[in-house]
Structures are given as structure tokens and as C-alpha cells.
CSV table of N, CA and C in Angstrom, one decimal:
chain,number,residue,atom,x,y,z
A,1093,MET,N,99.1,71.9,118.7
A,1093,MET,CA,100.1,71.9,117.6
A,1093,MET,C,100.0,73.2,116.9
A,1094,VAL,N,101.1,73.9,116.6
A,1094,VAL,CA,101.2,75.1,115.9
A,1094,VAL,C,101.5,74.9,114.5
A,1095,LEU,N,100.8,75.5,113.6
A,1095,LEU,CA,101.1,75.5,112.2
A,1095,LEU,C,101.9,76.7,111.8
A,1096,THR,N,103.0,76.4,111.2
A,1096,THR,CA,103.9,77.5,110.8
A,1096,THR,C,104.1,77.5,109.3
A,1097,LYS,N,104.5,78.6,108.8
A,1097,LYS,CA,104.8,78.7,107.4
A,1097,LYS,C,106.0,78.0,107.0
A,1098,SER,N,106.0,77.2,106.0
A,1098,SER,CA,107.2,76.5,105.6
A,1098,SER,C,108.3,77.4,105.1
A,1099,VAL,N,109.5,77.2,105.5
A,1099,VAL,CA,110.6,78.0,105.1
A,1099,VAL,C,111.3,77.4,103.9
A,1100,HIS,N,110.9,76.2,103.5
A,1100,HIS,CA,111.5,75.5,102.4
A,1100,HIS,C,110.9,76.0,101.1
A,1101,PRO,N,111.7,76.4,100.1
A,1101,PRO,CA,111.1,76.8,98.9
A,1101,PRO,C,110.3,75.7,98.2
A,1102,ASP,N,109.4,76.1,97.4
A,1102,ASP,CA,108.6,75.1,96.7
A,1102,ASP,C,109.5,74.5,95.6
A,1103,PRO,N,109.6,73.2,95.6
A,1103,PRO,CA,110.5,72.5,94.6
A,1103,PRO,C,110.1,72.8,93.2
A,1104,GLY,N,108.8,73.1,92.9
A,1104,GLY,CA,108.3,73.4,91.6
A,1104,GLY,C,108.7,74.8,91.1
A,1105,MET,N,109.0,75.7,92.0
A,1105,MET,CA,109.4,77.0,91.7
A,1105,MET,C,110.9,77.1,91.6
A,1106,GLU,N,111.3,77.6,90.4
A,1106,GLU,CA,112.8,77.8,90.2
A,1106,GLU,C,113.1,79.2,90.6
A,1107,PRO,N,114.3,79.5,91.1
A,1107,PRO,CA,114.7,80.9,91.4
A,1107,PRO,C,114.8,81.7,90.0
A,1108,LEU,N,114.5,83.0,90.1
A,1108,LEU,CA,114.5,83.8,89.0
A,1108,LEU,C,116.0,84.0,88.5
A,1109,THR,N,116.1,84.0,87.2
A,1109,THR,CA,117.4,84.2,86.6
A,1109,THR,C,117.8,85.7,86.7
A,1110,ARG,N,119.0,86.0,86.5
A,1110,ARG,CA,119.4,87.4,86.6
A,1110,ARG,C,118.7,88.3,85.6
A,1111,GLU,N,118.5,87.8,84.4
A,1111,GLU,CA,117.8,88.5,83.3
A,1111,GLU,C,116.3,88.8,83.8
A,1112,GLN,N,115.7,87.8,84.4
A,1112,GLN,CA,114.3,87.9,84.8
A,1112,GLN,C,114.2,89.0,86.0
A,1113,GLN,N,115.2,89.0,86.8
A,1113,GLN,CA,115.2,90.0,87.9
A,1113,GLN,C,115.4,91.4,87.3
A,1114,ILE,N,116.3,91.5,86.3
A,1114,ILE,CA,116.5,92.8,85.7
A,1114,ILE,C,115.2,93.3,85.0
A,1115,GLU,N,114.5,92.4,84.3
A,1115,GLU,CA,113.3,92.7,83.6
A,1115,GLU,C,112.2,93.1,84.7
A,1116,ALA,N,112.1,92.4,85.8
A,1116,ALA,CA,111.2,92.7,86.8
A,1116,ALA,C,111.4,94.1,87.4
A,1117,LEU,N,112.7,94.5,87.5
A,1117,LEU,CA,113.0,95.8,88.0
A,1117,LEU,C,112.5,96.9,87.0
A,1118,ARG,N,112.8,96.7,85.7
A,1118,ARG,CA,112.4,97.6,84.7
A,1118,ARG,C,110.9,97.7,84.6
A,1119,LYS,N,110.2,96.6,84.8
A,1119,LYS,CA,108.8,96.6,84.7
A,1119,LYS,C,108.1,97.5,85.9
A,1120,ASN,N,108.8,97.5,87.0
A,1120,ASN,CA,108.2,98.2,88.2
A,1120,ASN,C,108.8,99.6,88.3
A,1121,LEU,N,109.6,100.1,87.4
A,1121,LEU,CA,110.1,101.5,87.4
A,1121,LEU,C,109.6,102.3,86.2
A,1122,THR,N,109.2,103.5,86.5
A,1122,THR,CA,108.8,104.4,85.4
A,1122,THR,C,109.9,105.3,85.0
A,1123,VAL,N,109.7,106.0,83.9
A,1123,VAL,CA,110.7,107.0,83.4
A,1123,VAL,C,111.0,108.0,84.5
A,1124,ALA,N,109.9,108.5,85.2
A,1124,ALA,CA,110.0,109.4,86.2
A,1124,ALA,C,110.9,108.9,87.4
A,1125,ASP,N,110.7,107.6,87.7
A,1125,ASP,CA,111.6,107.0,88.7
A,1125,ASP,C,113.0,107.0,88.3
A,1126,GLN,N,113.3,106.7,87.0
A,1126,GLN,CA,114.6,106.7,86.5
A,1126,GLN,C,115.3,108.1,86.6
A,1127,GLU,N,114.5,109.1,86.2
A,1127,GLU,CA,115.0,110.4,86.3
A,1127,GLU,C,115.3,110.9,87.7
A,1128,LYS,N,114.4,110.4,88.7
A,1128,LYS,CA,114.6,110.7,90.1
A,1128,LYS,C,115.9,110.1,90.6
A,1129,ILE,N,116.1,108.9,90.2
A,1129,ILE,CA,117.3,108.2,90.7
A,1129,ILE,C,118.6,108.8,90.1
A,1130,CYS,N,118.5,109.2,88.8
A,1130,CYS,CA,119.7,109.8,88.2
A,1130,CYS,C,120.0,111.1,88.8
A,1131,ALA,N,118.9,111.9,89.1
A,1131,ALA,CA,119.2,113.2,89.7
A,1131,ALA,C,119.7,113.1,91.2
A,1132,ARG,N,119.1,112.1,91.9
A,1132,ARG,CA,119.5,112.0,93.3
A,1132,ARG,C,120.9,111.5,93.4
A,1133,HIS,N,121.4,110.7,92.5
A,1133,HIS,CA,122.8,110.2,92.6
A,1133,HIS,C,123.7,110.9,91.6
A,1134,HIS,N,123.3,111.9,90.9
A,1134,HIS,CA,124.1,112.6,90.0
A,1134,HIS,C,124.8,111.7,88.9
A,1135,ILE,N,124.0,110.9,88.3
A,1135,ILE,CA,124.5,110.0,87.3
A,1135,ILE,C,123.6,110.2,86.0
A,1136,GLY,N,124.2,109.8,84.9
A,1136,GLY,CA,123.5,109.9,83.6
A,1136,GLY,C,122.7,108.6,83.3
A,1137,ARG,N,121.9,108.6,82.3
A,1137,ARG,CA,121.1,107.5,81.9
A,1137,ARG,C,121.9,106.3,81.5
A,1138,ALA,N,123.1,106.5,80.9
A,1138,ALA,CA,123.9,105.4,80.5
A,1138,ALA,C,124.5,104.7,81.7
A,1139,THR,N,124.9,105.5,82.7
A,1139,THR,CA,125.4,104.9,83.9
A,1139,THR,C,124.3,104.1,84.7
A,1140,TYR,N,123.1,104.7,84.6
A,1140,TYR,CA,121.9,104.0,85.3
A,1140,TYR,C,121.7,102.6,84.7
A,1141,TYR,N,121.7,102.6,83.3
A,1141,TYR,CA,121.5,101.3,82.7
A,1141,TYR,C,122.7,100.3,82.9
A,1142,ARG,N,123.9,100.8,83.0
A,1142,ARG,CA,125.1,100.0,83.3
A,1142,ARG,C,124.9,99.4,84.7
A,1143,ILE,N,124.5,100.2,85.6
A,1143,ILE,CA,124.3,99.7,87.0
A,1143,ILE,C,123.3,98.6,87.1
A,1144,ILE,N,122.2,98.8,86.3
A,1144,ILE,CA,121.1,97.7,86.3
A,1144,ILE,C,121.7,96.5,85.7
A,1145,GLN,N,122.4,96.6,84.6
A,1145,GLN,CA,123.0,95.4,83.9
A,1145,GLN,C,124.0,94.7,84.8
A,1146,ALA,N,124.7,95.4,85.6
A,1146,ALA,CA,125.7,94.8,86.5
A,1146,ALA,C,125.0,94.1,87.7
A,1147,PHE,N,123.8,94.6,88.1
A,1147,PHE,CA,123.0,94.0,89.1
A,1147,PHE,C,123.8,93.7,90.4
A,1148,ASP,N,124.6,94.7,90.8
A,1148,ASP,CA,125.5,94.5,92.0
A,1148,ASP,C,124.7,95.1,93.2
A,1149,LEU,N,124.2,94.3,94.1
A,1149,LEU,CA,123.4,94.8,95.2
A,1149,LEU,C,124.2,95.5,96.3
A,1150,LYS,N,125.5,95.5,96.1
A,1150,LYS,CA,126.4,96.3,97.1
A,1150,LYS,C,126.5,97.7,96.7
A,1151,ASN,N,126.1,98.0,95.5
A,1151,ASN,CA,126.1,99.4,95.0
A,1151,ASN,C,124.9,100.2,95.6
A,1152,LYS,N,125.2,101.4,96.1
A,1152,LYS,CA,124.2,102.2,96.8
A,1152,LYS,C,123.1,102.6,95.8
A,1153,VAL,N,123.4,102.9,94.6
A,1153,VAL,CA,122.4,103.3,93.5
A,1153,VAL,C,121.5,102.1,93.2
A,1154,MET,N,122.1,100.9,93.1
A,1154,MET,CA,121.3,99.7,92.8
A,1154,MET,C,120.4,99.4,94.0
A,1155,LEU,N,120.8,99.6,95.2
A,1155,LEU,CA,119.9,99.4,96.4
A,1155,LEU,C,118.7,100.4,96.3
A,1156,ASP,N,119.0,101.6,95.9
A,1156,ASP,CA,118.0,102.6,95.8
A,1156,ASP,C,117.0,102.2,94.7
A,1157,ILE,N,117.5,101.7,93.6
A,1157,ILE,CA,116.7,101.3,92.5
A,1157,ILE,C,115.7,100.1,92.9
A,1158,VAL,N,116.3,99.1,93.6
A,1158,VAL,CA,115.5,98.0,94.1
A,1158,VAL,C,114.5,98.4,95.1
A,1159,GLN,N,114.8,99.3,96.0
A,1159,GLN,CA,113.8,99.8,97.0
A,1159,GLN,C,112.7,100.5,96.3
A,1160,LEU,N,113.0,101.4,95.4
A,1160,LEU,CA,111.9,102.1,94.7
A,1160,LEU,C,111.1,101.1,93.8
A,1161,ALA,N,111.7,100.2,93.2
A,1161,ALA,CA,110.9,99.2,92.4
A,1161,ALA,C,110.0,98.4,93.4
A,1162,GLU,N,110.5,98.0,94.5
A,1162,GLU,CA,109.7,97.2,95.5
A,1162,GLU,C,108.5,98.1,96.0
A,1163,ALA,N,108.8,99.3,96.3
A,1163,ALA,CA,107.7,100.2,96.7
A,1163,ALA,C,106.6,100.4,95.7
A,1164,ASN,N,107.1,100.5,94.4
A,1164,ASN,CA,106.1,100.7,93.3
A,1164,ASN,C,105.3,99.4,93.1
A,1165,LYS,N,105.9,98.2,93.3
A,1165,LYS,CA,105.2,96.9,93.2
A,1165,LYS,C,104.2,96.8,94.3
A,1166,GLN,N,104.6,97.1,95.5
A,1166,GLN,CA,103.6,97.1,96.6
A,1166,GLN,C,102.4,98.0,96.4
A,1167,ALA,N,102.7,99.2,95.9
A,1167,ALA,CA,101.6,100.1,95.7
A,1167,ALA,C,100.7,99.6,94.6
A,1168,ALA,N,101.2,99.0,93.5
A,1168,ALA,CA,100.4,98.5,92.5
A,1168,ALA,C,99.6,97.3,92.9
A,1169,ASP,N,100.2,96.5,93.8
A,1169,ASP,CA,99.4,95.3,94.3
A,1169,ASP,C,98.3,95.8,95.2
A,1170,GLN,N,98.6,96.8,96.0
A,1170,GLN,CA,97.5,97.4,96.9
A,1170,GLN,C,96.4,98.0,96.1
A,1171,ARG,N,96.7,98.7,95.0
A,1171,ARG,CA,95.7,99.3,94.1
A,1171,ARG,C,94.8,98.2,93.5
A,1172,ALA,N,95.5,97.1,93.1
A,1172,ALA,CA,94.8,96.0,92.5
A,1172,ALA,C,93.8,95.3,93.5
A,1173,GLU,N,94.3,95.2,94.7
A,1173,GLU,CA,93.4,94.6,95.8
A,1173,GLU,C,92.2,95.5,96.0
A,1174,GLN,N,92.4,96.8,96.1
A,1174,GLN,CA,91.4,97.8,96.3
A,1174,GLN,C,90.4,97.8,95.2
A,1175,ALA,N,90.9,97.6,93.9
A,1175,ALA,CA,90.0,97.6,92.8
A,1175,ALA,C,89.1,96.3,92.8
A,1176,ALA,N,89.7,95.2,93.2
A,1176,ALA,CA,89.0,93.9,93.3
A,1176,ALA,C,87.9,94.0,94.4
A,1177,ALA,N,88.3,94.6,95.5
A,1177,ALA,CA,87.3,94.8,96.6
A,1177,ALA,C,86.2,95.7,96.2
A,1178,SER,N,86.5,96.7,95.4
A,1178,SER,CA,85.5,97.7,95.0
A,1178,SER,C,84.5,97.0,94.0
A,1179,LEU,N,85.1,96.1,93.1
A,1179,LEU,CA,84.2,95.4,92.2
A,1179,LEU,C,83.3,94.4,92.9
A,1180,LYS,N,83.8,93.8,93.9
A,1180,LYS,CA,83.0,92.8,94.7
A,1180,LYS,C,81.8,93.6,95.4
A,1181,LYS,N,82.1,94.8,95.8
A,1181,LYS,CA,81.0,95.6,96.5
A,1181,LYS,C,79.9,95.9,95.4
A,1182,LEU,N,80.3,96.2,94.2
A,1182,LEU,CA,79.4,96.6,93.2
A,1182,LEU,C,78.5,95.4,92.8
A,1183,LEU,N,79.1,94.2,92.8
A,1183,LEU,CA,78.4,93.0,92.4
A,1183,LEU,C,77.6,92.5,93.6
């Protein structure tokens, strides 16, 4: 018998609201990331914030923002794992 990962979401976990998703994006992006996106797409900061508030995943700029935030989150998670492993070695 093969054990597989369940594809059904945990009934106790509710999906994130739009506001929570926007906050998660902002949490995983730095000011330097914001400036990089604005320069790459030739947009101003006001337009950048309007795009995030609209949260339209069909927008190319929004997709770029999400990809950068995801990359930052993965890097932060990886650094946290390395720090935990380093602490275990010291103890």
C-alpha cells in the first residue's frame, strides 16, 4: 500500500482573505524590491501600491511581485533552517 499526501485541504484551515494575502506580500518584500519592480516596469510607487491593492494575478507586474515575494520567503525559510541546524550543532 502506498501512502500519498492528501490533496484535500485541512478543514480546520481557512483560506487566506485578500487582505491577508496582500499583507503577506508586503511582509516578504523590501523597499529595495519595490524599487526594483518599479524600475523594471517603469511605474511609480503610487501605481505599485494600486496594483497590489487590486491583487489582479493576470497583471504582469503583479505576477512579478508575487514571484519576488515567494523567492524572498523561500530564502528566509532556508536561512532559518540553516540557523536552526547551526544551533543544533553547537548544542
